PDB file of C-alpha atoms in Angstrom:
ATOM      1  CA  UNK A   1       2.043 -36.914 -25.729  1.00 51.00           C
ATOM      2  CA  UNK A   2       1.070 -34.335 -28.911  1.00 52.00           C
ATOM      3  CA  UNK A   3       0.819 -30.837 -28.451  1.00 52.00           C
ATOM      4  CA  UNK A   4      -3.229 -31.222 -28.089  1.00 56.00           C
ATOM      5  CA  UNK A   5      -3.169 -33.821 -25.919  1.00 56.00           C
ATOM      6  CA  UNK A   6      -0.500 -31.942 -23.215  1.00 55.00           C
ATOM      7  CA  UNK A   7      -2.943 -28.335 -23.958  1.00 56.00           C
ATOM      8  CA  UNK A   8      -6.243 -30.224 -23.012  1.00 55.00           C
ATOM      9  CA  UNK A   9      -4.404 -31.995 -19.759  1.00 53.00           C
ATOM     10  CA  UNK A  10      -3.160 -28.621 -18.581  1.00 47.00           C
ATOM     11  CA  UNK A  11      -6.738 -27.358 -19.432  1.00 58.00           C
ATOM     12  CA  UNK A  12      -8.572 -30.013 -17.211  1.00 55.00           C
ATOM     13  CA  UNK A  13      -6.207 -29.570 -14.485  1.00 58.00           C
ATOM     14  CA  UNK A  14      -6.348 -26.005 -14.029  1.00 55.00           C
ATOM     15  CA  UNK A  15     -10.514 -26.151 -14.190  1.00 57.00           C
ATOM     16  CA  UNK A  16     -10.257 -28.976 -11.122  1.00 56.00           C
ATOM     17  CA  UNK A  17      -7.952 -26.469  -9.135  1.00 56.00           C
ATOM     18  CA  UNK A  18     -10.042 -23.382  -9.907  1.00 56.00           C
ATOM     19  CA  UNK A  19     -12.996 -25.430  -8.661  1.00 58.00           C
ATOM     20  CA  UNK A  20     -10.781 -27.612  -5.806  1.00 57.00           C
ATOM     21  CA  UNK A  21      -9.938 -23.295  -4.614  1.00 54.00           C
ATOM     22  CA  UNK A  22     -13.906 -22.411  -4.871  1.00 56.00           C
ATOM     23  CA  UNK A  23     -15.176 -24.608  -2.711  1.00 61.00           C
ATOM     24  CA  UNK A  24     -12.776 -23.397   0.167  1.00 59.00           C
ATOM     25  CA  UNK A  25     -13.660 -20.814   2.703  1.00 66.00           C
ATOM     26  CA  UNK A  26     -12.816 -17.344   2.035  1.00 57.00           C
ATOM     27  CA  UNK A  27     -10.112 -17.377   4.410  1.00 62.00           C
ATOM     28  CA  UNK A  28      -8.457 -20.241   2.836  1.00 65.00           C
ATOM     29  CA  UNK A  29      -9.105 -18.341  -0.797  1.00 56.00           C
ATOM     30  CA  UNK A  30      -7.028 -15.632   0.731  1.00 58.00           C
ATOM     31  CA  UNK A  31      -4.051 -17.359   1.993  1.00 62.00           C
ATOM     32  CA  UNK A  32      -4.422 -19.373  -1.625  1.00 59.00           C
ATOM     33  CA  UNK A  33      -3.923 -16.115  -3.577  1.00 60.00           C
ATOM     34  CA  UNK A  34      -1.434 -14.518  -1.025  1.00 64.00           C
ATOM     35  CA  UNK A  35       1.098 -17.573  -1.382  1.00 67.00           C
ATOM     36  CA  UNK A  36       0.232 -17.518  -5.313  1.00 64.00           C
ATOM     37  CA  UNK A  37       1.021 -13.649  -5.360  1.00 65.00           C
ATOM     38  CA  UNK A  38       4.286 -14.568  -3.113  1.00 70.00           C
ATOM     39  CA  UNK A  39       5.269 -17.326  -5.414  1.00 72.00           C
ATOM     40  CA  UNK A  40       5.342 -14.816  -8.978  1.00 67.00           C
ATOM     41  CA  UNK A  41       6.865 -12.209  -6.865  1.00 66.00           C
ATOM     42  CA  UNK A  42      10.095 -14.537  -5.889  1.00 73.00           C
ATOM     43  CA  UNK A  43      10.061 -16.157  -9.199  1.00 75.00           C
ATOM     44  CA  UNK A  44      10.079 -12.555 -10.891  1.00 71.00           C
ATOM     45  CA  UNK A  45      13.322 -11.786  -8.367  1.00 66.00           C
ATOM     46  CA  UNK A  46      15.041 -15.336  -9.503  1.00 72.00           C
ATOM     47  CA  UNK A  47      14.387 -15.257 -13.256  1.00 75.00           C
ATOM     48  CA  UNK A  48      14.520 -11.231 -14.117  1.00 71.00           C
ATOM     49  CA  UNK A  49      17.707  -9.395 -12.773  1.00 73.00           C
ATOM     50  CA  UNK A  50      16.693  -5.514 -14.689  1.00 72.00           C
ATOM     51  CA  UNK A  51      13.487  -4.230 -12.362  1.00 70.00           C
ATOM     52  CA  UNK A  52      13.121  -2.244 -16.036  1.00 73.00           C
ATOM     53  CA  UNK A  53      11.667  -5.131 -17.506  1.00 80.00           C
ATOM     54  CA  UNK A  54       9.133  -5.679 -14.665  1.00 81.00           C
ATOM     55  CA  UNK A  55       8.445  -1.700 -15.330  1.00 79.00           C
ATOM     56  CA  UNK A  56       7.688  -2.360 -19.072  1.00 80.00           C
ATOM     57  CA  UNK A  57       5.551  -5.265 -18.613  1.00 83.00           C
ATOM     58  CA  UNK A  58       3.248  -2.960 -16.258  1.00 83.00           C
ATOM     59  CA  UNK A  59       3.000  -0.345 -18.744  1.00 82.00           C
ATOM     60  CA  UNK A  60       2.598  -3.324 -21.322  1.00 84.00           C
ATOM     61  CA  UNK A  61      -0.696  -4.303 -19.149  1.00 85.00           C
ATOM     62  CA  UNK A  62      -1.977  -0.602 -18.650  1.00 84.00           C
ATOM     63  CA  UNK A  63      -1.321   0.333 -22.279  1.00 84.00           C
ATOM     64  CA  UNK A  64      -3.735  -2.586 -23.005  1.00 87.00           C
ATOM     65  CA  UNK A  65      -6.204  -1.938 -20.508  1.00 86.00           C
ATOM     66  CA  UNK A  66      -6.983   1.927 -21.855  1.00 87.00           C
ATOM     67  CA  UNK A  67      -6.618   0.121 -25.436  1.00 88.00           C
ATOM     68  CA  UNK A  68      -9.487  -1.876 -24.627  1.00 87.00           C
ATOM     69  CA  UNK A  69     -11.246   0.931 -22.597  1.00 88.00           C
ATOM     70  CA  UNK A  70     -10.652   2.992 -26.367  1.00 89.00           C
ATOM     71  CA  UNK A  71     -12.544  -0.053 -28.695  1.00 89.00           C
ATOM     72  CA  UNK A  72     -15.168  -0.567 -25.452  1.00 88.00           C
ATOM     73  CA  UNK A  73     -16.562   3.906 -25.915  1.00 90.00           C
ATOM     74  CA  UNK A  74     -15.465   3.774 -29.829  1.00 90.00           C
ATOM     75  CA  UNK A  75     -16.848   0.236 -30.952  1.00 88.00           C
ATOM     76  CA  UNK A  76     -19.173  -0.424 -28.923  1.00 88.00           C
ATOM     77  CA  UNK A  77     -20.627   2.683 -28.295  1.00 90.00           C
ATOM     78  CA  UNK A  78     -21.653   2.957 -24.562  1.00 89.00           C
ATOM     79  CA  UNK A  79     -20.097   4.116 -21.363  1.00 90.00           C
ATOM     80  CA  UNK A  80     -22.008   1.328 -19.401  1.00 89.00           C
ATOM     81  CA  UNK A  81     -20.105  -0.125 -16.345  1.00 88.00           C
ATOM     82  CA  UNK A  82     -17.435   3.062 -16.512  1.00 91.00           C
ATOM     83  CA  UNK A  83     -17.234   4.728 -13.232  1.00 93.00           C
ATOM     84  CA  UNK A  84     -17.280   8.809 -14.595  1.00 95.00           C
ATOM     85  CA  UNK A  85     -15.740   9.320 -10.474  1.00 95.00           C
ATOM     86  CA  UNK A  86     -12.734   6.949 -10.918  1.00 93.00           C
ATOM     87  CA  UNK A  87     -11.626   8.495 -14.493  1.00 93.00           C
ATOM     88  CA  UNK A  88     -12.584  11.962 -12.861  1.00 95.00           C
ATOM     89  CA  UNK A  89      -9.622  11.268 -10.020  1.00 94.00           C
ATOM     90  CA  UNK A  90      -7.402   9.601 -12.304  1.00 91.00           C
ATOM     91  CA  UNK A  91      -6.869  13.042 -14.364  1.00 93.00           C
ATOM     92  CA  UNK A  92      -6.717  14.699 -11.166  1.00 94.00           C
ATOM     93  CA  UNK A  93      -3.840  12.431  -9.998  1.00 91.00           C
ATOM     94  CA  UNK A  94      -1.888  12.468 -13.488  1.00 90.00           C
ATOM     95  CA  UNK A  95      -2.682  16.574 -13.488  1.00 93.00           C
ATOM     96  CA  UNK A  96      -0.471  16.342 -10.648  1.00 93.00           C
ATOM     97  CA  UNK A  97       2.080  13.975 -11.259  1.00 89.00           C
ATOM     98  CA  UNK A  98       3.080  15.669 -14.299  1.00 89.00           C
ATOM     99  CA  UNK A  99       2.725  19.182 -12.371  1.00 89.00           C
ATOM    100  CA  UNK A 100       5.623  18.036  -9.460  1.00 84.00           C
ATOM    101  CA  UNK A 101       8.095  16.481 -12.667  1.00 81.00           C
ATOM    102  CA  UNK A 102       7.863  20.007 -14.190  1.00 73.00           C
ATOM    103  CA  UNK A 103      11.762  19.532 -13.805  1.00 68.00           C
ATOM    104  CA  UNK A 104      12.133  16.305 -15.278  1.00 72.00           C
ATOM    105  CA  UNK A 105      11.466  15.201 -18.924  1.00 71.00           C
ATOM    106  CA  UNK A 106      11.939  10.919 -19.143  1.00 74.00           C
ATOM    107  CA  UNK A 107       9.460   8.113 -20.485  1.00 77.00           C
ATOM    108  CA  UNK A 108       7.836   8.301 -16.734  1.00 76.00           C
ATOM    109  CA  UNK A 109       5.965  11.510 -17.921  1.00 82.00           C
ATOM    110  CA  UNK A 110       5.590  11.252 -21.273  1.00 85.00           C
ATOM    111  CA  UNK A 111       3.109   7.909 -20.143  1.00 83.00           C
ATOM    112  CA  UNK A 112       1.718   9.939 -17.668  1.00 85.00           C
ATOM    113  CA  UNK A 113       0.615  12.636 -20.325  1.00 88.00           C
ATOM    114  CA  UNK A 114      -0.179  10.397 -22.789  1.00 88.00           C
ATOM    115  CA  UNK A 115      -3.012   8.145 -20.272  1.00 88.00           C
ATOM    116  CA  UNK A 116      -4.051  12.141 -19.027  1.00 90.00           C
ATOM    117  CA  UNK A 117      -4.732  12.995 -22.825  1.00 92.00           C
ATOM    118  CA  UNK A 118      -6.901   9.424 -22.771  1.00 91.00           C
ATOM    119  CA  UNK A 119      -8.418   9.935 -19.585  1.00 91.00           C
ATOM    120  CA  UNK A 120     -10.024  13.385 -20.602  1.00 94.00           C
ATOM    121  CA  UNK A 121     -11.049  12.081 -23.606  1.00 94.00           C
ATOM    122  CA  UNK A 122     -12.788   9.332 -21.558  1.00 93.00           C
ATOM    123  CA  UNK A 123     -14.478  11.693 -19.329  1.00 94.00           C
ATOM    124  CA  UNK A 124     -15.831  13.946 -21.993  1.00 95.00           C
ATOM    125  CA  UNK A 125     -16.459  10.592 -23.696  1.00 94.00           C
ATOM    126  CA  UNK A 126     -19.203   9.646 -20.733  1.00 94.00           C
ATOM    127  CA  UNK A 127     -20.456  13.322 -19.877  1.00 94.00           C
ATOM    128  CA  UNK A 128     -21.321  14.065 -23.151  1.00 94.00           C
ATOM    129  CA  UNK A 129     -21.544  11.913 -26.202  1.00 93.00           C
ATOM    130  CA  UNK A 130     -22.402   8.423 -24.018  1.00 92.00           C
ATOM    131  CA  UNK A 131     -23.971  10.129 -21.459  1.00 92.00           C
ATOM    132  CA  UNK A 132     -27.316   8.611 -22.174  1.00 92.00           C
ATOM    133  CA  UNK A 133     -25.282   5.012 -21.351  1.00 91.00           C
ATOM    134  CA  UNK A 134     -23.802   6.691 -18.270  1.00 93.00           C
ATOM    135  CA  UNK A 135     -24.869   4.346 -15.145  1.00 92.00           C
ATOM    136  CA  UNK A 136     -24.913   7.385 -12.650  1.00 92.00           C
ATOM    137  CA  UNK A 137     -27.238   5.791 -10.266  1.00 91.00           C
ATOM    138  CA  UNK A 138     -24.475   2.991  -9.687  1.00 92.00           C
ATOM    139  CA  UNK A 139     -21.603   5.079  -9.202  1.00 93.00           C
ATOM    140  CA  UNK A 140     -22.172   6.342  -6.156  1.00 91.00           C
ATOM    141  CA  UNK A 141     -18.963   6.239  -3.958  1.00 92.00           C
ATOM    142  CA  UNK A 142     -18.800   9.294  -2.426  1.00 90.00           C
ATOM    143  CA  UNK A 143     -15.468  10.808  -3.288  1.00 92.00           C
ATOM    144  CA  UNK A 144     -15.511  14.051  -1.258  1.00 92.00           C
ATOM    145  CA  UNK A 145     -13.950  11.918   1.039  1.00 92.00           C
ATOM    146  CA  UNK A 146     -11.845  10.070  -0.278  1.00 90.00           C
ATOM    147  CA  UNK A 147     -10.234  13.318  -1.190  1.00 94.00           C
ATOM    148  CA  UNK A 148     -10.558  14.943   2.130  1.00 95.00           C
ATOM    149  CA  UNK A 149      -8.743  11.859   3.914  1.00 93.00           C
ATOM    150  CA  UNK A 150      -5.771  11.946   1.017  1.00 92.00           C
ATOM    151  CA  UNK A 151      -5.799  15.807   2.069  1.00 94.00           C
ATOM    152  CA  UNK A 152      -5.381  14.677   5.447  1.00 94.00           C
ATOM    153  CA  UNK A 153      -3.264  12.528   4.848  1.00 92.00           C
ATOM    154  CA  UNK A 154      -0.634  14.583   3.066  1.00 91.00           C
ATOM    155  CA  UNK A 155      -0.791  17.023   5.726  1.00 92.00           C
ATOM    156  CA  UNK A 156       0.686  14.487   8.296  1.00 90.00           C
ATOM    157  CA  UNK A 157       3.112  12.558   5.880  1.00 87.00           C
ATOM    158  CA  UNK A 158       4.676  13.869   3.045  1.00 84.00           C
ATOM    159  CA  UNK A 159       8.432  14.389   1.094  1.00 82.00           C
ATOM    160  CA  UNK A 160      10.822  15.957   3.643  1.00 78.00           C
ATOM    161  CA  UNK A 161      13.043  17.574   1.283  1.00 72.00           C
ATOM    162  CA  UNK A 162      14.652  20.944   2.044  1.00 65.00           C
ATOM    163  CA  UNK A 163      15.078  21.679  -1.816  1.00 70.00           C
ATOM    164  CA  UNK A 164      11.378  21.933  -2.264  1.00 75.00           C
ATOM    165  CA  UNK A 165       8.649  23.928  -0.768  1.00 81.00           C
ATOM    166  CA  UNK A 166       6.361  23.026   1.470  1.00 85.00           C
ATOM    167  CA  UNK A 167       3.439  23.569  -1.255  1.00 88.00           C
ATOM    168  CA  UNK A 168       4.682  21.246  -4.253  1.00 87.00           C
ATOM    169  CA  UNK A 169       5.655  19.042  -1.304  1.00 87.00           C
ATOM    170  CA  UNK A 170       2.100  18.676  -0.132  1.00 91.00           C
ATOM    171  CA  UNK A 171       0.650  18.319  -3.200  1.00 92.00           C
ATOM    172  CA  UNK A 172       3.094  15.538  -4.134  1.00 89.00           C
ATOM    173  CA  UNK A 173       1.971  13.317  -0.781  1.00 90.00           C
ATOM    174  CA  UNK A 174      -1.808  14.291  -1.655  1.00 94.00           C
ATOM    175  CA  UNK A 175      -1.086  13.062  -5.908  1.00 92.00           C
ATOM    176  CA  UNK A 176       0.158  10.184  -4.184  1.00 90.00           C
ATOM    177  CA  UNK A 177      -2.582   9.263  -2.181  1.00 91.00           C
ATOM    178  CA  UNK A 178      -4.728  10.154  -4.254  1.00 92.00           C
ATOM    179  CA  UNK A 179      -3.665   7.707  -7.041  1.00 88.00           C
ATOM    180  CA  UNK A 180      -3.641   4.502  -4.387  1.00 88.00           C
ATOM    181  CA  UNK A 181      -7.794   5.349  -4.384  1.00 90.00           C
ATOM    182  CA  UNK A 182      -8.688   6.194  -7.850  1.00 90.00           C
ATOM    183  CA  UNK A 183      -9.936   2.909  -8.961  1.00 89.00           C
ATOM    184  CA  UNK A 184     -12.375   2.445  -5.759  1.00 90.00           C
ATOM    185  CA  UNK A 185     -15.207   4.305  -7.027  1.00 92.00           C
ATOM    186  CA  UNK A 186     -14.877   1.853 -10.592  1.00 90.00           C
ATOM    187  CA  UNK A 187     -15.004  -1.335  -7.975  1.00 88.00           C
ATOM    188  CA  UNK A 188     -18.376  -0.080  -6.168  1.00 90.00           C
ATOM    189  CA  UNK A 189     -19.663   0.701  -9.596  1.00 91.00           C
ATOM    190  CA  UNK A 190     -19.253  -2.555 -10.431  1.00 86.00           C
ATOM    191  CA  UNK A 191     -20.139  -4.087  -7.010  1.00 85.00           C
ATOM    192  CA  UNK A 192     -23.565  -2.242  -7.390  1.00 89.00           C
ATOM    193  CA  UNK A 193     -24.518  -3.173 -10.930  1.00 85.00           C
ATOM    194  CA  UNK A 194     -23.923  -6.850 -10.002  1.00 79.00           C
ATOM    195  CA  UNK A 195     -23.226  -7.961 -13.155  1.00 73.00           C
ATOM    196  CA  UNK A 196     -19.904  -7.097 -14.917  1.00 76.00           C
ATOM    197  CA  UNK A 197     -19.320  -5.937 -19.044  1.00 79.00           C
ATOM    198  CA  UNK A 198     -16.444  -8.067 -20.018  1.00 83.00           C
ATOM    199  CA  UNK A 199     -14.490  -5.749 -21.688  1.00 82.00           C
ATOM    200  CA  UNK A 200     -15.072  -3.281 -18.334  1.00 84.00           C
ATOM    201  CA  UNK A 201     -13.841  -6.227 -16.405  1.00 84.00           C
ATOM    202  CA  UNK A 202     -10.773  -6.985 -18.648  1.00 85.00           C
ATOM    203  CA  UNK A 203      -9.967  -2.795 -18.534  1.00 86.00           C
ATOM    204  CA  UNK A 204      -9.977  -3.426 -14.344  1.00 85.00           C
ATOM    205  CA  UNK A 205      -8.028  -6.484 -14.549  1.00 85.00           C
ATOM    206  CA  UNK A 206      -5.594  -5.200 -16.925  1.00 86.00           C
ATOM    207  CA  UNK A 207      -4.627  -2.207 -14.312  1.00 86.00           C
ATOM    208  CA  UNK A 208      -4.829  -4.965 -11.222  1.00 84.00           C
ATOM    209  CA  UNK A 209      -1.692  -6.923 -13.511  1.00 84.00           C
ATOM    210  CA  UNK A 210       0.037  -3.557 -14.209  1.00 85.00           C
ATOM    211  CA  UNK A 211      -0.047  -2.144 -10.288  1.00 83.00           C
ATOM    212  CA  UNK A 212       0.801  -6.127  -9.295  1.00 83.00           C
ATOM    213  CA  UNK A 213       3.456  -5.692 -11.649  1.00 84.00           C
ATOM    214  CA  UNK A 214       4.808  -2.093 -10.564  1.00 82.00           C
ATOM    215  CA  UNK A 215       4.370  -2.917  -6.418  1.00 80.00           C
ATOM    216  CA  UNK A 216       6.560  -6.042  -7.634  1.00 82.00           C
ATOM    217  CA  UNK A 217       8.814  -3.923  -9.698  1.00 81.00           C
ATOM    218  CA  UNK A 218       9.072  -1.660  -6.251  1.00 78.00           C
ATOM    219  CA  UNK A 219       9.603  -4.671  -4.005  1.00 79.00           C
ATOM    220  CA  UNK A 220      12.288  -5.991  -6.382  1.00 79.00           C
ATOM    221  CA  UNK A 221      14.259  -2.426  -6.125  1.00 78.00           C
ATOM    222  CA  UNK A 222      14.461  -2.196  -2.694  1.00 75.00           C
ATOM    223  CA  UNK A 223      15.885  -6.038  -2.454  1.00 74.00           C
ATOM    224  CA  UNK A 224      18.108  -5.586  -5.104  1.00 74.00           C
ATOM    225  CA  UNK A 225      19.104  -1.889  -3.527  1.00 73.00           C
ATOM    226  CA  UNK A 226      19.067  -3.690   0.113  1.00 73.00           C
ATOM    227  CA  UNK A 227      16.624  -0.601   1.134  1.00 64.00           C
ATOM    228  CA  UNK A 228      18.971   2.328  -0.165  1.00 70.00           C
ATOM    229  CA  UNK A 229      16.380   2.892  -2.754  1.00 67.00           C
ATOM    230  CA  UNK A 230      14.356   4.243  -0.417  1.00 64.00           C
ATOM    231  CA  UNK A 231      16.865   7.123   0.925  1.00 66.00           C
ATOM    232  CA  UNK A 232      17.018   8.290  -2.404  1.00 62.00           C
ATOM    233  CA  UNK A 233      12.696   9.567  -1.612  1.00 63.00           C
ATOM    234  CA  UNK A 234      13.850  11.740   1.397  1.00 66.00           C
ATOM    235  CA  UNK A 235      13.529  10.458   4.811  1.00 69.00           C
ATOM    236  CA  UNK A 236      11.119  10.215   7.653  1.00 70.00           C
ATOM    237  CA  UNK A 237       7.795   8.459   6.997  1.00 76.00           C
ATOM    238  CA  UNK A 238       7.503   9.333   3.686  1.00 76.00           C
ATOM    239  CA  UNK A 239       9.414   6.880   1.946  1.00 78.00           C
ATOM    240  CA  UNK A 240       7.986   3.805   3.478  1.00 76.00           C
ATOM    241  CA  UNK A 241       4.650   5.777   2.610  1.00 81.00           C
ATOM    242  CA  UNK A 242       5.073   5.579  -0.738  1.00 80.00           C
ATOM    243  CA  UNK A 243       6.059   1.845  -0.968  1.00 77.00           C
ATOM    244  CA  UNK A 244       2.556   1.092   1.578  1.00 82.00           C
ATOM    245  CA  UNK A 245       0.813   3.106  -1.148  1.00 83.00           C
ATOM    246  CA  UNK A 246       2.175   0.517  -3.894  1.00 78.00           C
ATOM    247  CA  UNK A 247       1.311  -2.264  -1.712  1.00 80.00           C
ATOM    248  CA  UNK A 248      -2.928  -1.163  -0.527  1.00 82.00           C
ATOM    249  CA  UNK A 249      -3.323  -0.408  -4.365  1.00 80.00           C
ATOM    250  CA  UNK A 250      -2.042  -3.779  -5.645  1.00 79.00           C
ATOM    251  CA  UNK A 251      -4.443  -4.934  -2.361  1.00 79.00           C
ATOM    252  CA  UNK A 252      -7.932  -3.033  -3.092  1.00 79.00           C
ATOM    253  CA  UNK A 253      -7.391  -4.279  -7.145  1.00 78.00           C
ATOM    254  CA  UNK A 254      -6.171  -8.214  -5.678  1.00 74.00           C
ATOM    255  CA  UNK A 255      -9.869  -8.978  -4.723  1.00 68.00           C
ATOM    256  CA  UNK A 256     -11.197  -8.171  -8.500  1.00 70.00           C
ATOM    257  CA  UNK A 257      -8.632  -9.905 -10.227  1.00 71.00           C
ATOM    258  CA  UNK A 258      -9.110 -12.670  -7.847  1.00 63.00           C
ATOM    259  CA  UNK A 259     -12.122 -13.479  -8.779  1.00 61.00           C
ATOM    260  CA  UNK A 260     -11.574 -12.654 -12.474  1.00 66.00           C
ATOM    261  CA  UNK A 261      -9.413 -15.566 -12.823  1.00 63.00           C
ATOM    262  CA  UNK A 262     -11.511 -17.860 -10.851  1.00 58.00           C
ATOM    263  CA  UNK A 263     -14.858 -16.967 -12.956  1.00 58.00           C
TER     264      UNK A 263
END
């Protein structure tokens, strides 16, 4: 069988699945993408024995996503379909992420200021020169509470760590939380103006493979660690916490990418 032959075979067969998995009820289209999401996540464990290169694959995927977020405001010269809310909490997130590694210097932060530099530039981006292609009538999500309930939340788990105050402590939890809601204001956006700009949809789907790939990359650790990862976060709540946070932001970003795939 030549190479075109085997390509168009593999082509057919993957558009009678996709349609086999739409015609099933949305039940059975979850348990479908559960077992598929199981599947890559124990293949990943048998075939890559560094978590690192599951790490640099993620930031592979989010460094492309902003890319194409970059050509999308410079190219193409509109904002449309960008959620001003979701960027807005993203620099609020990585303002804080960088604040609690004020100890630290590794590659961790120097990503984390280099997407805060982007995101800024993205937000003054839509509020002033693309304003006019700003869809502020769609983004609507009210985030005052979203960032009252990741208050909240902080308040009741966070780091238990003696070496740091309670303060930086708190604000850690809340950075945390925080970050596992960021994209939900993009989704309604996008949910509201019913139909979705492709390279918009390729920027969302491009962060739903990166957080797959870092809750896997998490996952992975604390097999290969057989849980003693997690001492190494404090103890208490906190560090099962933060690998729940992993696992609702890979969940709230599964949906989109879902249906990404399938379209």
């Amino acid at each position: 069988m030549g190479k075109n032959q085997w390509t168009n075979l593999v082509r057919v067969r993957t558009m009678v699945a996709r349609a086999w998995v739409g015609r099933q009820p949305p039940k059975i289209q979850a348990v479908i993408g559960t077992l598929v999401a199981t599947s890559v996540l124990i293949l990943l464990w048998i075939c890559v024995n560094d978590p690192g290169f599951i790490f640099f694959a993620a930031e592979l995927s989010h460094a492309t996503g902003i890319s194409l977020l970059i050509y999308k405001l410079i190219k193409c010269h509109t904002c449309a379909g960008l959620s001003l809310k979701s960027q807005e909490l993203t620099a609020l997130f990585l303002g804080i992420k960088i604040y609690c590694s004020y100890t630290t210097f590794d590659i961790h932060v120097l990503l984390d200021m280099t997407t805060l530099i982007t995101t800024l530039w993205v937000i003054y981006m839509i509020r002033v020169i693309l304003k006019s292609s700003y869809m502020e009538a769609e983004d609507s999500f009210s985030v005052q509470y979203l960032v009252v309930a990741c208050a909240l939340m902080a308040l009741v788990v966070h780091p238990s760590s003696s070496s740091e105050a309670l303060i930086n402590r708190l604000i850690l939890a809340f950075g945390c939380n925080l970050e596992t809601v960021a994209i939900m204001p993009q989704l309604r956006l996008m949910q509201n103006a019913k139909v979705v700009e492709s390279l918009t949809a390729h920027y969302v789907f491009a962060l739903g493979l990166a957080r797959f790939l870092s809750c896997a990359q998490w996952i992975l650790q604390v097999v290969h660690s057989r849980g003693t990862i997690l001492l190494a976060l404090g103890y208490g709540l906190w560090p099962g916490m933060v690998l729940l946070s992993e696992i609702v932001q890979t969940s709230i970003l599964f949906d989109f990418c879902y249906y990404y795939i399938k379209r």
